[in-house]
Coordinates of C-alpha atoms and ligand atoms in Angstrom, one line a residue:
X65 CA 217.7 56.5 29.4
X66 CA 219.3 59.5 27.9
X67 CA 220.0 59.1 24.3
X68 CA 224.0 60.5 24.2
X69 CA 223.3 62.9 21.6
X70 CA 221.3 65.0 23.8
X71 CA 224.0 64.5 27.0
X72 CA 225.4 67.6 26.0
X73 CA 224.8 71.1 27.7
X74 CA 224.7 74.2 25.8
X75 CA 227.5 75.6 27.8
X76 CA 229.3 72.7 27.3
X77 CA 229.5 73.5 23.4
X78 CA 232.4 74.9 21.7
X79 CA 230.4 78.2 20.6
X80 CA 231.9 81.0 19.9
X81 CA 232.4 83.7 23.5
X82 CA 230.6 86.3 22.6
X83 CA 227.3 84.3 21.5
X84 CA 228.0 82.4 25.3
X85 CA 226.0 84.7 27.2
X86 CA 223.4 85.8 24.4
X87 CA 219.6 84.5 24.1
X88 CA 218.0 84.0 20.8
X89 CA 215.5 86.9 19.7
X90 CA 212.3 86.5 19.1
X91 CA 209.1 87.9 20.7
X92 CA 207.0 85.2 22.9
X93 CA 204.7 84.1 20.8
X94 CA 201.9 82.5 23.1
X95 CA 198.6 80.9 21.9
X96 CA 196.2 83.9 23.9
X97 CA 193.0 85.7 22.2
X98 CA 194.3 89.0 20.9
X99 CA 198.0 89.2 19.9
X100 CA 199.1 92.4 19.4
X101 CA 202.9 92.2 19.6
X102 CA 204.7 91.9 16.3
X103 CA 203.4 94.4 14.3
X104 CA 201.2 91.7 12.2
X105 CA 198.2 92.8 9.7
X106 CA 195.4 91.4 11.9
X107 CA 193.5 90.9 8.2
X108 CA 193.9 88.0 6.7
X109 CA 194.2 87.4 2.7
X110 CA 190.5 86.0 1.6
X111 CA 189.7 82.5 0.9
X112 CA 189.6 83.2 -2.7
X113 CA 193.5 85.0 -3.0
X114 CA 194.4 82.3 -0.4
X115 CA 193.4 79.3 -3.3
X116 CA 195.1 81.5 -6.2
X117 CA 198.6 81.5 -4.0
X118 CA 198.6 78.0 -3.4
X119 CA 197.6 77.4 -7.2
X120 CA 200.9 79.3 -8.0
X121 CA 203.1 77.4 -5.4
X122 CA 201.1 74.4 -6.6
X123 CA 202.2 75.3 -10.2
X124 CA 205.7 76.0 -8.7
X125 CA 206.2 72.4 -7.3
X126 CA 205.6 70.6 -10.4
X127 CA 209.3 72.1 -11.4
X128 CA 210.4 70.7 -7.6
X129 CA 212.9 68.7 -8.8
X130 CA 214.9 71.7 -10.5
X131 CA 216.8 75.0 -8.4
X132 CA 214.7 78.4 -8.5
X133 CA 215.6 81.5 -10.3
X134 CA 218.2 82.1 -8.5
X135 CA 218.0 85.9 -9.5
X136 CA 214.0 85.6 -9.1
X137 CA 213.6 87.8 -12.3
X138 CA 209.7 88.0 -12.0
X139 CA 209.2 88.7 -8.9
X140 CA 212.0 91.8 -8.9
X141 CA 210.4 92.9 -11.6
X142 CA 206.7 92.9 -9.8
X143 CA 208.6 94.5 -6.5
X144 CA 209.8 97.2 -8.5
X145 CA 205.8 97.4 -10.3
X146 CA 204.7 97.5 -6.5
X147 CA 207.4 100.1 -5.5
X148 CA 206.8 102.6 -8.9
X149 CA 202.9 102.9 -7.9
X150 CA 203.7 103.3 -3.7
X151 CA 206.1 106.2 -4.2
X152 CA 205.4 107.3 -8.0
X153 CA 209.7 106.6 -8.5
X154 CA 210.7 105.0 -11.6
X155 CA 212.1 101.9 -10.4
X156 CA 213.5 99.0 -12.8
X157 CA 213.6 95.5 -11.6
X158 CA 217.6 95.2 -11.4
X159 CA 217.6 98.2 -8.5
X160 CA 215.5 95.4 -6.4
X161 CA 216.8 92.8 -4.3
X162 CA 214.6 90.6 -2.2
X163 CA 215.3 87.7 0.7
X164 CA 213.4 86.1 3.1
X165 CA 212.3 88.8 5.5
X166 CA 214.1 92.4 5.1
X167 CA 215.8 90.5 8.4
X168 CA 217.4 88.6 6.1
X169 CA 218.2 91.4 3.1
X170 CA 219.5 93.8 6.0
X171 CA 222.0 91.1 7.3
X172 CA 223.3 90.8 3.5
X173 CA 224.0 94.8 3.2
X174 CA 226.0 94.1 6.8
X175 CA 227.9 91.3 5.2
X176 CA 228.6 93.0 2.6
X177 CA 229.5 96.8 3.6
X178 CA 230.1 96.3 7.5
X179 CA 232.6 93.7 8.6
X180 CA 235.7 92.9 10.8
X181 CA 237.2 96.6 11.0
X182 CA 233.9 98.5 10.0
X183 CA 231.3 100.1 11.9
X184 CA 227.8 100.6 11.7
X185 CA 225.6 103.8 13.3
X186 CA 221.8 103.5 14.6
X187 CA 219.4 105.7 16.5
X188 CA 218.3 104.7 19.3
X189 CA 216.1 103.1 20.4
X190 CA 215.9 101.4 17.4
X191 CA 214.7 97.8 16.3
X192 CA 216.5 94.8 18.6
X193 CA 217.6 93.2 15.3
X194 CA 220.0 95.7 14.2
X195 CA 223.1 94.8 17.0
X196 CA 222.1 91.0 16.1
X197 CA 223.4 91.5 12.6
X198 CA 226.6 93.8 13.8
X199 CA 227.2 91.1 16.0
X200 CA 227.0 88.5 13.5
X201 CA 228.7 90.3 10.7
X202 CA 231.4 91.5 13.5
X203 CA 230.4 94.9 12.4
X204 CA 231.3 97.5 15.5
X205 CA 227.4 99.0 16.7
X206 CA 227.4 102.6 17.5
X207 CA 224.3 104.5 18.7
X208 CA 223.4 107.4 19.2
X209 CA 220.4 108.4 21.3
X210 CA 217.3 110.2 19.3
X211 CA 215.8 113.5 20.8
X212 CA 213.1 113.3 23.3
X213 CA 210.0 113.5 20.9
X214 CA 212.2 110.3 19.4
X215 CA 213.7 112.1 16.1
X216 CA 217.1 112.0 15.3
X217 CA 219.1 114.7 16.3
X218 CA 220.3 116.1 13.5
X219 CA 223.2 118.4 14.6
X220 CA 224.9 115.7 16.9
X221 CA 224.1 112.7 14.1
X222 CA 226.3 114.6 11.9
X223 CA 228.8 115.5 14.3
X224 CA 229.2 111.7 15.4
X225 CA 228.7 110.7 11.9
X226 CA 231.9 112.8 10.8
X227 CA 234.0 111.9 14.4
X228 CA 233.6 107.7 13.4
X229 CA 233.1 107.5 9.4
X230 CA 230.8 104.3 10.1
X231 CA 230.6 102.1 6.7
X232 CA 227.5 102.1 7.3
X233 CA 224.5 104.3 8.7
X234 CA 221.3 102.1 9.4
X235 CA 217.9 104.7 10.3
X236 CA 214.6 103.5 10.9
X237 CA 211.7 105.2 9.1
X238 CA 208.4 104.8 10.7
X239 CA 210.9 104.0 13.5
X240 CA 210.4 100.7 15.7
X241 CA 209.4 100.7 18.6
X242 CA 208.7 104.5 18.6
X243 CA 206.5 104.9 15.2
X244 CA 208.5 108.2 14.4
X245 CA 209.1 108.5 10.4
X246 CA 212.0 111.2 9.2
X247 CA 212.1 113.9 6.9
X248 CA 213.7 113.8 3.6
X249 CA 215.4 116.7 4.9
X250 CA 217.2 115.1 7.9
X251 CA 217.5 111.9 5.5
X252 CA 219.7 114.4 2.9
X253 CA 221.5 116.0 5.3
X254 CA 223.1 112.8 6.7
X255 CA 223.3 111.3 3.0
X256 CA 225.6 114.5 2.7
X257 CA 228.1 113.6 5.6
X258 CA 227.6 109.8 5.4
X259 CA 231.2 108.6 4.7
X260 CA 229.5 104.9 3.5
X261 CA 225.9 103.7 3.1
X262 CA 223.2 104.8 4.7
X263 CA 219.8 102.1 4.7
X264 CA 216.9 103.4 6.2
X265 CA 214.7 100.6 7.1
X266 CA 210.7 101.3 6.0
X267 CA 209.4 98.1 7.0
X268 CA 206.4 99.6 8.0
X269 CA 206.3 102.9 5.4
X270 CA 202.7 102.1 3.8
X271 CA 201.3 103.1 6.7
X272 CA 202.8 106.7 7.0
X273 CA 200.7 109.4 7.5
X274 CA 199.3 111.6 4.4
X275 CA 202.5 113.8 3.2
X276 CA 204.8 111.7 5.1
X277 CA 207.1 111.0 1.9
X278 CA 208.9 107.8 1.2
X279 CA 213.1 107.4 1.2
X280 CA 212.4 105.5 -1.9
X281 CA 212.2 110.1 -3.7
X282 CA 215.8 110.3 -2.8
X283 CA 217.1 107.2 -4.7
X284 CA 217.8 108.9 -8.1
X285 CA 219.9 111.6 -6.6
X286 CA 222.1 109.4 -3.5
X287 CA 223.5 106.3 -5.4
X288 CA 224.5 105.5 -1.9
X289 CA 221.2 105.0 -0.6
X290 CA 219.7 101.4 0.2
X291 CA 215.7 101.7 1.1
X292 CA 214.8 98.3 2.8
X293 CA 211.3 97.5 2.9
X294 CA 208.9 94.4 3.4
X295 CA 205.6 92.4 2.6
X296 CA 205.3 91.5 6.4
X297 CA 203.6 94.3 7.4
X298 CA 200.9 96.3 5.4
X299 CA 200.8 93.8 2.6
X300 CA 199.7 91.2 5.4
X301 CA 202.4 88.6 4.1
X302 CA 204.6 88.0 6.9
X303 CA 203.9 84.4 7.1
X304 CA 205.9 84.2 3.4
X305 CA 208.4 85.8 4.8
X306 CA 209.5 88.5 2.0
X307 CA 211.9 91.6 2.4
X308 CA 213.1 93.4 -0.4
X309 CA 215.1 96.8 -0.9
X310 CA 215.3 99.3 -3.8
X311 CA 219.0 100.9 -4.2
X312 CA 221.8 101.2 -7.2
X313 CA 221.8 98.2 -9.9
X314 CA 225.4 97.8 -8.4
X315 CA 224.2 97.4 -5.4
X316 CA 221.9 94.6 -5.9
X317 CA 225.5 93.2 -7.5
X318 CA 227.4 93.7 -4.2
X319 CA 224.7 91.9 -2.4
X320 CA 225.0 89.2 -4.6
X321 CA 228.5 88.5 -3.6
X322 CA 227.2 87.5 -0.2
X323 CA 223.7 85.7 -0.7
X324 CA 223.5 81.7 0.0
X325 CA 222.1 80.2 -3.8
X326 CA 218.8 80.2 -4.3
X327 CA 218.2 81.7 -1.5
X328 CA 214.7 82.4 -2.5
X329 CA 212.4 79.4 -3.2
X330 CA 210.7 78.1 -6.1
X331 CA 207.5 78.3 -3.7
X332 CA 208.5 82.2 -1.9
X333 CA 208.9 83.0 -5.3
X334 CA 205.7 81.7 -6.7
X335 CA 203.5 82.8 -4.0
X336 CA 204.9 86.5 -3.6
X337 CA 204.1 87.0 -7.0
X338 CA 200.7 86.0 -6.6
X339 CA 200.0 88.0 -3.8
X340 CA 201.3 91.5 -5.5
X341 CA 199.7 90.7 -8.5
X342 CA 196.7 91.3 -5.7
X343 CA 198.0 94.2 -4.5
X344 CA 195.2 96.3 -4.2
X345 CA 193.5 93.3 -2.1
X346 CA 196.4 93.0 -0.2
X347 CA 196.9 96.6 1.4
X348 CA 192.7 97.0 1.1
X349 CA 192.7 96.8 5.1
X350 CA 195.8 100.1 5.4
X351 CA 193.1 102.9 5.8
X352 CA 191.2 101.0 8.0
X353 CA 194.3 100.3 9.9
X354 CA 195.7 103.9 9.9
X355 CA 192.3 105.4 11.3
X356 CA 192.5 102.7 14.1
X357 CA 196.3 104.1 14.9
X358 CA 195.0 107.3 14.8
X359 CA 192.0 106.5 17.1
X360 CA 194.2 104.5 19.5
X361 CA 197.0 107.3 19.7
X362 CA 193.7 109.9 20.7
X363 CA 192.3 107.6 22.8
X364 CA 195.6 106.9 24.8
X365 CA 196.7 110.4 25.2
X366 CA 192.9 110.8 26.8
X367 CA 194.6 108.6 29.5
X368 CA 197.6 111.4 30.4
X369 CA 200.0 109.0 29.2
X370 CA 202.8 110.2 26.6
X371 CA 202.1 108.7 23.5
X372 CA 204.7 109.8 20.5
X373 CA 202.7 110.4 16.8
X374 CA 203.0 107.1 15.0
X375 CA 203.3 106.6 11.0
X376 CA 203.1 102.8 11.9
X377 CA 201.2 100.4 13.1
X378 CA 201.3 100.2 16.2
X379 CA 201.6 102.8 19.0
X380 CA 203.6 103.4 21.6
X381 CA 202.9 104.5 25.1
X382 CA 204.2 105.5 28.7
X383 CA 205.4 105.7 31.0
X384 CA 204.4 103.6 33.5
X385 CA 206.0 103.0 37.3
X386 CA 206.1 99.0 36.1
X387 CA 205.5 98.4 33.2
X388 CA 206.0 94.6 33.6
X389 CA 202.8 94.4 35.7
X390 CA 200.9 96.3 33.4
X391 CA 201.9 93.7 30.2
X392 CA 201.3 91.0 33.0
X393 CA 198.0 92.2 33.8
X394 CA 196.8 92.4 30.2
X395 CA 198.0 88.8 29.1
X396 CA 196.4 87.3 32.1
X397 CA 193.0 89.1 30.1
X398 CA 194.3 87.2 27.1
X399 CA 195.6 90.4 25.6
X400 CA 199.4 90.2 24.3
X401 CA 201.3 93.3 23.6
X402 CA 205.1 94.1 23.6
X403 CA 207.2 95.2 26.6
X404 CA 209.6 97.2 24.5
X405 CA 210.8 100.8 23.6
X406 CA 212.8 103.2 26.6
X407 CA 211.9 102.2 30.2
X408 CA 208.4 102.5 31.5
X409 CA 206.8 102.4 27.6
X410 CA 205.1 99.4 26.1
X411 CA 203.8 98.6 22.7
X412 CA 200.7 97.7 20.7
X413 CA 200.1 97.0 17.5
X414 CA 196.8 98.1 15.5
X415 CA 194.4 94.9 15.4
X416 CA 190.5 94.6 14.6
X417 CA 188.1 96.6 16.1
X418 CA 187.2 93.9 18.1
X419 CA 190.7 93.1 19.5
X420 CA 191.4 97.1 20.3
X421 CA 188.3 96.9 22.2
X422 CA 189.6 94.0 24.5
X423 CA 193.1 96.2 24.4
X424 CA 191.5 98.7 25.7
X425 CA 189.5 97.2 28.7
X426 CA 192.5 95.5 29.8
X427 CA 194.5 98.5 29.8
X428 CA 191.9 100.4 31.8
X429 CA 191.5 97.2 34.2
X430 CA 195.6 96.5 34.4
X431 CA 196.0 100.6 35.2
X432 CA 193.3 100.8 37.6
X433 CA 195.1 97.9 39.5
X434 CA 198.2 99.3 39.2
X435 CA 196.7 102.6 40.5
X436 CA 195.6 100.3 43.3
X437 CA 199.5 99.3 44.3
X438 CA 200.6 102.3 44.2
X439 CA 198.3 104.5 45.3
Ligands
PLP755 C1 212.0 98.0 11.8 C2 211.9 96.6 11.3 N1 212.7 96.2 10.3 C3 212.7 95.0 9.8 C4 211.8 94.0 10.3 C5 211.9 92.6 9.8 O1 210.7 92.2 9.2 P1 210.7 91.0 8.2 O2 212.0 90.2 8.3 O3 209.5 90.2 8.5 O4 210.6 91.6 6.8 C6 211.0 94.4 11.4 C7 210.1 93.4 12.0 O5 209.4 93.6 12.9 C8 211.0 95.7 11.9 O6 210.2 96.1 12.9

């Protein structure tokens, strides 16, 4: 017999109209061979860093019984280590903020700066994520399409920046899904215009291309800047889930206005620290990583599809007639990418050797067929 608690539908819960007809995000994740579809570090940490994390969280739980840090002193102060050394920026401990996931620390700068009344810009296409926090922060999305090679165009983002005055101007850099990273110049130019704050989002920035600078130069000179960033992605750490940013001390006290306490556990805490006190171990794999990007970008274009330069990784590619069969046809060869990006273009992130091997025989396998149906 049904248990009553479960007689009740979805749409027959009071939930609020414009979350009615939404689904909850989230990329399938399916139990196949090679899973290239969230942008994951296919490395592991090693046995060895794996035992000195969970001596920390152990070391962490014998103070269980009391509330973290709710400021997480040390580990802001080994973010901003981390982030002095990536981008050679003097950065002290109280212009970092950290949450789980920079999903989490991007929702807070919503909450805090967007809001009934407010609006928020992105270029498009951008990350899916971004109208989930407008939506939830009732922040007002606008977007703006990027140019055709994917970067922002400059003269029309300044010309819609200055007709709306959004609170707040959220840019991607590598972008996802399209791998494109912006200038410093373009960055400054819309700092200049930008009525509000401007975030760009470098979730995936350590594995930017030689030269390719980091947002985090401009800091000093734009107090309005906010630089998002994350131990998901090159620092193989997604499973801790840790995002952090690096922006104005008063900033960081804004944010704190609108963060849940202790919103960062004792454990989070413990283990993230551990891990960048490794952090040389931790991003040892990012070269290899890059060169397989690099490889797979080459290798791609071979194929005459159109494949835009990536400073991430993962690569996007296109455009194909159905590009639904195409992801079909590799995850029935247990390969799992991401059916994302403008229409006809799909997604791969970098894994091993061995797992861009079986990405590419699928690929040639799943075109050939495709080939085949349309002649
Ligand atoms: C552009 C971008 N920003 C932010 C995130 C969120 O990552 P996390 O919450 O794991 O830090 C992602 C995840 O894929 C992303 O692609």
């Amino acid at each position: 017999m049904q248990q009553p608690w479960n007689a009740i539908a979805f749409a027959d819960l009071p939930i609020r109209d414009e979350l009615k007809s939404q689904h909850a995000y989230g990329a399938p994740q399916l139990d196949v061979p090679v899973r290239l579809n969230v942008n994951e570090n296919p490395y592991p940490p090693s046995q060895v860093l794996a035992e000195r994390i969970a001596q920390a969280v152990a070391e962490a739980a014998t103070q269980a019984h009391r509330y973290p840090d709710r400021d997480f002193t040390q580990l802001r102060s080994s973010l901003a280590t981390y982030l002095t050394h990536d981008t050679g920026v003097a950065v002290d401990p109280d212009q970092v903020w950290a949450a789980n996931g920079s999903n989490e620390v991007l929702q807070q700068i919503l909450q805090v700066f967007g809001g009934p009344g407010r609006s928020a810009l992105i270029m498009t296409p951008a990350y899916a994520m971004y109208e989930e926090y407008c939506r939830t922060t009732f922040t007002q999305l606008h977007t703006l399409p990027r140019k055709e090679d994917f970067d922002v165009d400059l003269d029309r983002a300044i010309a819609t920046i200055q007709a709306l005055q959004p609170s707040v101007i959220l840019l991607t850099s590598p972008n996802n899904p399209t791998g494109t990273a912006l200038s410093l110049e373009t960055i400054e130019a819309i700092l200049e215009v930008a009525p509000g704050m401007v975030v760009i989002d470098e979730a995936y920035t350590e594995f930017r291309r030689h030269g390719v600078p980091s947002a985090v130069a401009l800091l000093p000179r734009h107090p309005r800047l906010i630089v998002s960033r994350t131990l998901s992605k090159a620092f193989k750490f997604a499973g801790a889930r840790v995002g952090y940013c690096a922006c104005a001390a008063a900033i960081v006290d804004a944010i704190k206005l609108v963060r849940l306490p202790y919103h960062l556990s004792a454990f989070t805490q413990a283990a993230a620290c551990a891990a960048l006190a490794a952090r040389d171990e931790m991003l040892s794999q990012v070269e290899i990583l890059k060169a397989e990007r690099d490889e797979t970008v080459r290798w791609l274009r071979g194929l005459d599809l159109e494949v835009p330069d990536s400073d991430a990784n993962f690569v996007m590619f296109g455009r194909f007639e159905d590009r639904h069969l195409i992801w079909s046809e590799l995850l029935r060869d247990g390969v799992l990418i991401r059916e994302t990006g403008p229409r006809g273009y799909l997604r791969v992130s970098i894994g091993t050797p061995e797992e861009m091997t079986a990405f590419r025989t699928a690929l040639l396998k799943a075109m050939h067929s495709q080939r085949a149906v349309f002649g």
